[in-house]
PDB file of C-alpha atoms in Angstrom:
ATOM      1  CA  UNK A   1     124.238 -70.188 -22.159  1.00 80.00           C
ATOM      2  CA  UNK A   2     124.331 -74.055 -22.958  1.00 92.00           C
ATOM      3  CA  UNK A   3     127.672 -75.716 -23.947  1.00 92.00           C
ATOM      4  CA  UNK A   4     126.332 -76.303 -27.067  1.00 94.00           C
ATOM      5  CA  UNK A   5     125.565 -72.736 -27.705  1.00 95.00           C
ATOM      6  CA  UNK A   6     128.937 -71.882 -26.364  1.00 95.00           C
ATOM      7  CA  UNK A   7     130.786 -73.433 -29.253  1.00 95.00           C
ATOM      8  CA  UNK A   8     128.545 -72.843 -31.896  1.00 96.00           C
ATOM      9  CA  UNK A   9     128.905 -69.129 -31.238  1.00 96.00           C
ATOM     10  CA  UNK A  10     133.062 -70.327 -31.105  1.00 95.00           C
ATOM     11  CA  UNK A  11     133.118 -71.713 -34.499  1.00 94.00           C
ATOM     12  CA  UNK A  12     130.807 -69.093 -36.005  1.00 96.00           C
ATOM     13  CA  UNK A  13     132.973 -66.553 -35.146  1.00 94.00           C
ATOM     14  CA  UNK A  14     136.198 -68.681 -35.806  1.00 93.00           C
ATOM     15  CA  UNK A  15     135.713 -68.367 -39.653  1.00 93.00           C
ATOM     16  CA  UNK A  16     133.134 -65.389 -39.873  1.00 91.00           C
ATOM     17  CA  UNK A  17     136.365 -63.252 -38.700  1.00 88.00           C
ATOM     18  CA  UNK A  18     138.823 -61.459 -40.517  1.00 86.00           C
ATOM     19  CA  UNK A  19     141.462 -63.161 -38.678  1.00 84.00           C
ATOM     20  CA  UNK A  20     140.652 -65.957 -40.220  1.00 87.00           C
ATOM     21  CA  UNK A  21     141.836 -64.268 -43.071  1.00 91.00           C
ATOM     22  CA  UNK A  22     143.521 -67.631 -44.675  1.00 93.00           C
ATOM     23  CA  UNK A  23     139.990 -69.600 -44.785  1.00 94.00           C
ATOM     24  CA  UNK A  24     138.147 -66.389 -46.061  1.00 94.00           C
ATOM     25  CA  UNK A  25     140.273 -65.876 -49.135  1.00 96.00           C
ATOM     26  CA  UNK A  26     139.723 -70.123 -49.849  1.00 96.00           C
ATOM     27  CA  UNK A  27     135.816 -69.591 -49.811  1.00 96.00           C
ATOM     28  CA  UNK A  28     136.553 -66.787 -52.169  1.00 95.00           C
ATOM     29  CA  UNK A  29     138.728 -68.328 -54.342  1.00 96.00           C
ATOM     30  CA  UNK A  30     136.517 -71.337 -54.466  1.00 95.00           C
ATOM     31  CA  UNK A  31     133.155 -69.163 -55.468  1.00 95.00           C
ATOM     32  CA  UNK A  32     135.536 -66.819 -57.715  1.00 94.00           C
ATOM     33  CA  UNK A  33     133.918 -68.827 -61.097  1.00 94.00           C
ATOM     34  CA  UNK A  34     130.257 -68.771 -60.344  1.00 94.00           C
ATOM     35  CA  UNK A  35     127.051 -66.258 -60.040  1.00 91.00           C
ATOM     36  CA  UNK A  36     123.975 -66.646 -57.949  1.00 91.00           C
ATOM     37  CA  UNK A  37     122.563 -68.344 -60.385  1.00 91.00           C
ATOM     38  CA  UNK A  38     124.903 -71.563 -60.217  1.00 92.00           C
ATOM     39  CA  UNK A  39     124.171 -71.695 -56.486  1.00 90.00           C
ATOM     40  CA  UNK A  40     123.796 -75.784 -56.999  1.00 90.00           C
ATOM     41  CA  UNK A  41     127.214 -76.102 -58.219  1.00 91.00           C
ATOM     42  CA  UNK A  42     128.352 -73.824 -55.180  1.00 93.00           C
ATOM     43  CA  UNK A  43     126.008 -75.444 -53.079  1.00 91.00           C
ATOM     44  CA  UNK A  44     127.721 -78.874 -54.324  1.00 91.00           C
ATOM     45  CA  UNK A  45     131.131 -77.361 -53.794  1.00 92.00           C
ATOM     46  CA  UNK A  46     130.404 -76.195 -50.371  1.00 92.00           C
ATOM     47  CA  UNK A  47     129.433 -79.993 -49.625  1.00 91.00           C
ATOM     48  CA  UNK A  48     131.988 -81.897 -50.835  1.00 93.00           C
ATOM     49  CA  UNK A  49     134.269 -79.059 -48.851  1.00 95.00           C
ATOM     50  CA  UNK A  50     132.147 -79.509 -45.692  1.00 94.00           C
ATOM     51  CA  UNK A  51     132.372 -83.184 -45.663  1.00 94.00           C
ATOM     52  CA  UNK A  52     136.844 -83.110 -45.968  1.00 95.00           C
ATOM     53  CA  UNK A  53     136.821 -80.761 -43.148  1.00 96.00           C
ATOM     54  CA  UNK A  54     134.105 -82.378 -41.111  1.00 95.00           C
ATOM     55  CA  UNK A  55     136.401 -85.577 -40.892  1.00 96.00           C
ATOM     56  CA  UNK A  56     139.277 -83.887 -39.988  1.00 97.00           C
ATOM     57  CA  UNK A  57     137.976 -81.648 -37.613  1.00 95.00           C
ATOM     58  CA  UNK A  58     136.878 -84.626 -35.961  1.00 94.00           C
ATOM     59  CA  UNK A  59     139.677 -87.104 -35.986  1.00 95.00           C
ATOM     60  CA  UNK A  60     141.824 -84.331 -35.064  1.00 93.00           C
ATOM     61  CA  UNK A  61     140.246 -82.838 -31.963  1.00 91.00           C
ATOM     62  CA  UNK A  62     139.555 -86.490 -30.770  1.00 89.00           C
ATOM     63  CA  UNK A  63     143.356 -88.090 -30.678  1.00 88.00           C
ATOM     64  CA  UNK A  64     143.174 -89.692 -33.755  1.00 91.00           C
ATOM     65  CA  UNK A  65     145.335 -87.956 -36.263  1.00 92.00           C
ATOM     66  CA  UNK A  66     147.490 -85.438 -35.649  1.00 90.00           C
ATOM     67  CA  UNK A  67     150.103 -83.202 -37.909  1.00 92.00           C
ATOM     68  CA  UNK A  68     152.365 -80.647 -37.478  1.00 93.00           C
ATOM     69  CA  UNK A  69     150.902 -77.445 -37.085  1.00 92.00           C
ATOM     70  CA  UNK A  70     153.415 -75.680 -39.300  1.00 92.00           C
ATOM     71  CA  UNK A  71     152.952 -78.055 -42.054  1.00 94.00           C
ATOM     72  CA  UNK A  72     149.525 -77.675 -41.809  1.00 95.00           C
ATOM     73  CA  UNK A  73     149.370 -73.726 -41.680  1.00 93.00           C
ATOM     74  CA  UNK A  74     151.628 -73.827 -44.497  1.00 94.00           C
ATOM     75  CA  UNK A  75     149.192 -76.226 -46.799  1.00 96.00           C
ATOM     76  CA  UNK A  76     146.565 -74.122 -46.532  1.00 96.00           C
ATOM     77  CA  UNK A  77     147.815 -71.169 -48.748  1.00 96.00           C
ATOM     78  CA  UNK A  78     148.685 -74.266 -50.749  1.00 97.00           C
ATOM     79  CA  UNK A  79     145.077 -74.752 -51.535  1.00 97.00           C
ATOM     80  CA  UNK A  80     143.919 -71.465 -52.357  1.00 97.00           C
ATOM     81  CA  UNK A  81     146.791 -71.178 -54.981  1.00 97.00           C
ATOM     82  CA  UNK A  82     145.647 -74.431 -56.703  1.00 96.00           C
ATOM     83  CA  UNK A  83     142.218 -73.035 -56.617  1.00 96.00           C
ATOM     84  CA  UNK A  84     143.142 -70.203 -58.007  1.00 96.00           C
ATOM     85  CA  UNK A  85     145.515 -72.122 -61.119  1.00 95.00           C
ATOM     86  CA  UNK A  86     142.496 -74.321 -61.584  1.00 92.00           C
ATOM     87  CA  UNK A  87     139.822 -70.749 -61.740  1.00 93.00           C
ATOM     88  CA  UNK A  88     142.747 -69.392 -64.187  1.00 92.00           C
ATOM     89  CA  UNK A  89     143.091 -71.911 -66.045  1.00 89.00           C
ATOM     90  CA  UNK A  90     139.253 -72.195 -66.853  1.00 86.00           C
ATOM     91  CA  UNK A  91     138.241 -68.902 -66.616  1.00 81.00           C
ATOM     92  CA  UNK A  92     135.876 -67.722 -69.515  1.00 60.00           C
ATOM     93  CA  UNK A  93     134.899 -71.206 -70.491  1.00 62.00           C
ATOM     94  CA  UNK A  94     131.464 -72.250 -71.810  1.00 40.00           C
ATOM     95  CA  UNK A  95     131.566 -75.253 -70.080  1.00 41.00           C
ATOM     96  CA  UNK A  96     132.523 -73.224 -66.509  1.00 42.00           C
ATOM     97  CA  UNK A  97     129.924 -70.392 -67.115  1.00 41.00           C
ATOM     98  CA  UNK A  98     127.254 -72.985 -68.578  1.00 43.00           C
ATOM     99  CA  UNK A  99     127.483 -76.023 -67.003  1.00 44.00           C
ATOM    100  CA  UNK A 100     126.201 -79.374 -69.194  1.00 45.00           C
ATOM    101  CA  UNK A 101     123.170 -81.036 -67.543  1.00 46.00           C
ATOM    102  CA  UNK A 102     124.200 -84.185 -65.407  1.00 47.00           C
ATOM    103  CA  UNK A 103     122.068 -86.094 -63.346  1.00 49.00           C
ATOM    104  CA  UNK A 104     121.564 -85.497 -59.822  1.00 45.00           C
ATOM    105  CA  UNK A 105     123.441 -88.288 -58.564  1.00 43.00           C
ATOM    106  CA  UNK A 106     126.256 -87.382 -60.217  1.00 49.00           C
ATOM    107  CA  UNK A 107     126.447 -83.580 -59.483  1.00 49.00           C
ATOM    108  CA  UNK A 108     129.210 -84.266 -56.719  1.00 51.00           C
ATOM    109  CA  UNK A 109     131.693 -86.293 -59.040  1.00 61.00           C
ATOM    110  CA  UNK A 110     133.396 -83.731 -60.788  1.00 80.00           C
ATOM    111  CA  UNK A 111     136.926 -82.267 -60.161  1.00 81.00           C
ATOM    112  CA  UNK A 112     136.314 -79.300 -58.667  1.00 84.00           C
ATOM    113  CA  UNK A 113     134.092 -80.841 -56.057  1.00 90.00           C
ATOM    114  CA  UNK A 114     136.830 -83.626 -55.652  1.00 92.00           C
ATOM    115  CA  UNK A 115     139.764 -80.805 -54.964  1.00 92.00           C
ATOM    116  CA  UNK A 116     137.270 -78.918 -52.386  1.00 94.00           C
ATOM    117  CA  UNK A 117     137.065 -82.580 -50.771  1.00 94.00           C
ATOM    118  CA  UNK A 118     140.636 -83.120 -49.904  1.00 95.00           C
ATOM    119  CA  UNK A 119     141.395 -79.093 -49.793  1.00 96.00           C
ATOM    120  CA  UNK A 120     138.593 -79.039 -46.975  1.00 96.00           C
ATOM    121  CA  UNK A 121     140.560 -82.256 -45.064  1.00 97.00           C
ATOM    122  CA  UNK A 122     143.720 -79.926 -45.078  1.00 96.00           C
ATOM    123  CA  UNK A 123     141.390 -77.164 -43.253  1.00 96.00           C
ATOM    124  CA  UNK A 124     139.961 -79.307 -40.891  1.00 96.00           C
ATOM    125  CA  UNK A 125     143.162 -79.828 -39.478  1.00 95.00           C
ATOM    126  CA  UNK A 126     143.684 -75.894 -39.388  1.00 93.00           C
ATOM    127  CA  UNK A 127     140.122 -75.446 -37.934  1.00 94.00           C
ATOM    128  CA  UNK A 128     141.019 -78.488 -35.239  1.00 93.00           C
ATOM    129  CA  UNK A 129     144.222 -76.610 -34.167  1.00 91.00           C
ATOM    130  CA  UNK A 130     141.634 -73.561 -32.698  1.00 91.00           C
ATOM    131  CA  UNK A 131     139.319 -76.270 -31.288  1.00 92.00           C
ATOM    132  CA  UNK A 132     141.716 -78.158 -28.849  1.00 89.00           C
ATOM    133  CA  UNK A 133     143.332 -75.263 -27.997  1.00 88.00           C
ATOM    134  CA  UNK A 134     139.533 -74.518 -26.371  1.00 88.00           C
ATOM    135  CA  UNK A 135     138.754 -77.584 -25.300  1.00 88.00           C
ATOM    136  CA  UNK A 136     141.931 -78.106 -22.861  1.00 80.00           C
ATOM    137  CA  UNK A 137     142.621 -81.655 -21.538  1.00 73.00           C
ATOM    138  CA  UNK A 138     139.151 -82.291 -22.793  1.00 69.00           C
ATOM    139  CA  UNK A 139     139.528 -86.093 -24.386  1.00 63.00           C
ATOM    140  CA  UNK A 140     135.810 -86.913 -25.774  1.00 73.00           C
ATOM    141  CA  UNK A 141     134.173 -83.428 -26.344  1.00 87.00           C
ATOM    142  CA  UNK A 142     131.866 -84.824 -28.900  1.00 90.00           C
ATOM    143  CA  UNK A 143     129.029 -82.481 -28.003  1.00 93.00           C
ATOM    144  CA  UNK A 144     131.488 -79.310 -28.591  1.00 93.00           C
ATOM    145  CA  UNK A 145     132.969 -80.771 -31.359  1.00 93.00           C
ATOM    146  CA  UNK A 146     129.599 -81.319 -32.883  1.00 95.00           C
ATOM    147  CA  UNK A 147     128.340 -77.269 -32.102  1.00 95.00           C
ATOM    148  CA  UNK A 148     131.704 -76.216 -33.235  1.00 95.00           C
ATOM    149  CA  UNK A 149     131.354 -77.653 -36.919  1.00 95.00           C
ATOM    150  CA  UNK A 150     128.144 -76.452 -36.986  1.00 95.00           C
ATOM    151  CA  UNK A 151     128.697 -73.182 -36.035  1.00 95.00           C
ATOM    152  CA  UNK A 152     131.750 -73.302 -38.447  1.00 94.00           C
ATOM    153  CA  UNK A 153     129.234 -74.098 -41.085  1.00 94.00           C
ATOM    154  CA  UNK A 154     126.653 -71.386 -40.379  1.00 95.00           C
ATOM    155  CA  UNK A 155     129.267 -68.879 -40.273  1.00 94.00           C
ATOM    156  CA  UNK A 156     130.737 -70.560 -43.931  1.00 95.00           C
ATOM    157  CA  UNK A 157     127.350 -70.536 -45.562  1.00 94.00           C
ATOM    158  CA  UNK A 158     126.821 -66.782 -44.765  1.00 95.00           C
ATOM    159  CA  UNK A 159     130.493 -65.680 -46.282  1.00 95.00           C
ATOM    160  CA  UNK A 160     129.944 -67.543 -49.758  1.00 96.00           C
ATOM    161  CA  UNK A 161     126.152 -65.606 -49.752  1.00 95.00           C
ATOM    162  CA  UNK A 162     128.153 -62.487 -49.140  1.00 96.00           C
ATOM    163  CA  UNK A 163     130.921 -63.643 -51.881  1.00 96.00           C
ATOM    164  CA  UNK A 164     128.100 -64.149 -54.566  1.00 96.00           C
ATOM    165  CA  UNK A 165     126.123 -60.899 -53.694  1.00 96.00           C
ATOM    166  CA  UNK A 166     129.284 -58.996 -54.290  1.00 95.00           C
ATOM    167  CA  UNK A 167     129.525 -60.818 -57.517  1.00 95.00           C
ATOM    168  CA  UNK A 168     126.016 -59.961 -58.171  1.00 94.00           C
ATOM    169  CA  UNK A 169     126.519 -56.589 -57.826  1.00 94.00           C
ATOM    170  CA  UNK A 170     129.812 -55.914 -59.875  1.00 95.00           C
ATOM    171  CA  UNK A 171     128.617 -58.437 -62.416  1.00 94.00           C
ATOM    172  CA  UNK A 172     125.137 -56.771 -63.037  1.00 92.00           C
ATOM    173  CA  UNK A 173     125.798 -53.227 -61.028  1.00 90.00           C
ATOM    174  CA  UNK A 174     128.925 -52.341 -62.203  1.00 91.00           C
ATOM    175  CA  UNK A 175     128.460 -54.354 -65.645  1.00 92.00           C
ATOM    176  CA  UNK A 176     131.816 -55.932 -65.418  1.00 92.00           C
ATOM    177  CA  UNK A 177     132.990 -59.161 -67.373  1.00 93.00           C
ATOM    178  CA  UNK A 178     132.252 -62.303 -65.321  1.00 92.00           C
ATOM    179  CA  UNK A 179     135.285 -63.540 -66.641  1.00 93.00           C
ATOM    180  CA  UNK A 180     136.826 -60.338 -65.772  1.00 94.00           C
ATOM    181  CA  UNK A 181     135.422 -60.713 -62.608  1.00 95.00           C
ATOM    182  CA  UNK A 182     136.971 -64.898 -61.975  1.00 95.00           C
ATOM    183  CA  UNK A 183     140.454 -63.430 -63.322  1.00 95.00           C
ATOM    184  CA  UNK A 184     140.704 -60.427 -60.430  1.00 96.00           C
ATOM    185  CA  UNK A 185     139.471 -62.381 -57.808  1.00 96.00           C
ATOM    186  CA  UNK A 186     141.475 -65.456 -58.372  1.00 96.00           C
ATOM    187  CA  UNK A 187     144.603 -63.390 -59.150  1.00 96.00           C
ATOM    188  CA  UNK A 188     144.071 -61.690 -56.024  1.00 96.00           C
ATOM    189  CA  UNK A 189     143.251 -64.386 -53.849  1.00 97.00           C
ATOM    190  CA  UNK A 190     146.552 -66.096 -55.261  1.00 97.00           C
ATOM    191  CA  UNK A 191     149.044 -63.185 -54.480  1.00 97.00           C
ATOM    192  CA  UNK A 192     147.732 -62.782 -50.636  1.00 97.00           C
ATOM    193  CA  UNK A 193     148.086 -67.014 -50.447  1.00 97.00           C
ATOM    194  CA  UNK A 194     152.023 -66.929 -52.320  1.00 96.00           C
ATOM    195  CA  UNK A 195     152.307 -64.245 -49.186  1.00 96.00           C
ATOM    196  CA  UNK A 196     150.934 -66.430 -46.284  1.00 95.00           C
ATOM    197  CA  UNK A 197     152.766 -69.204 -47.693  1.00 95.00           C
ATOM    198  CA  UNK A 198     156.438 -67.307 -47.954  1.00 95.00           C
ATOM    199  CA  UNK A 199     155.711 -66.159 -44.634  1.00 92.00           C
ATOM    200  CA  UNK A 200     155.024 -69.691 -42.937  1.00 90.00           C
ATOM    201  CA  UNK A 201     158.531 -70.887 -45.324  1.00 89.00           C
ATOM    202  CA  UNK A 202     160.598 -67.699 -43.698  1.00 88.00           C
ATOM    203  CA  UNK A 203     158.993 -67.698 -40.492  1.00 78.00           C
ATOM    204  CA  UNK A 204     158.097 -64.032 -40.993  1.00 61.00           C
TER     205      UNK A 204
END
């Protein structure tokens, strides 16, 4: 097996883990608000969240910024809980469920997509804590780093098709309220972050 390979299987099976538990519940979260059939919003969400954690990932692993690790761990319940305020907040709106037309060029400018920006630069750093660990004294892995983001992203992609699916099926299956549906998952997604984050506060 290539290098390349190596660490695309690594980061696939970084985030497509349930010990990755912390990222998991932020996808969810993040999708809580939409069906299937808003997969360009998700798919614009998933960008803009791609692109904070790409630049992290990278400036981290090589040398070029670096923060605490507890700060860090501790940040990222942070950002599910505002996800979830912002999905609570919202939930049940017309405008949320039935998104105005906009033009294309201006699908990414919205503030959802600009929280999953800097929320995703937060998780970079998280992601970038796994990734040196691997790569040792390693100073320039750029080929690594490269098949490690990608293999983060496959392994993303696949986890918010799973996340709508389920939505599909309660929504339509089980005939349940979508914004039933936004209030349970965001709730829950909120009470598991408030417990990662009292845990990295107490050191439990």
């Amino acid at each position: 097996m290539s290098v390349f390979q190596t660490y695309l299987q690594l980061g696939f099976f970084h985030i497509f883990n349930l010990r990755a538990y912390d990222h998991l519940v932020f996808l969810l979260a993040l999708c809580a608000p939409y069906v299937l059939s808003d997969w360009r919003r998700v798919l614009a969400l998933v960008t803009s969240f791609t692109l904070g954690h790409s630049l992290t990932l990278a400036l981290a692993t090589l040398g070029i910024l670096a923060l605490p690790t507890a700060l860090i761990e501790a940040l990222i319940p942070v950002t599910i809980l505002l996800t979830c305020a912002l999905n609570l907040r919202q939930a049940g709106r017309a405008g949320l469920s039935r998104p105005q037309r906009r033009r294309p060029e201006s699908v990414l400018w919205t503030l959802p997509n600009a929280l999953a920006a800097g929320f995703g630069l937060i998780h970079g750093l998280g992601f970038s804590n796994y990734l040196r660990e691997l790569l040792g004294q390693q100073s320039r892995p750029v080929l690594e780093l490269l098949a490690f983001n990608v293999g983060v992203e496959i392994g993303q992609l696949l986890i918010v098709g799973l996340i709508l699916l389920l939505g599909l099926l309660v929504l339509r299956g089980l005939g349940a309220a979508r914004r039933d549906w936004e209030l349970v998952v965001s709730g829950a997604a909120a009470g598991i972050a408030l417990v990662l984050l009292l845990n990295q506060l107490t050191g439990a």
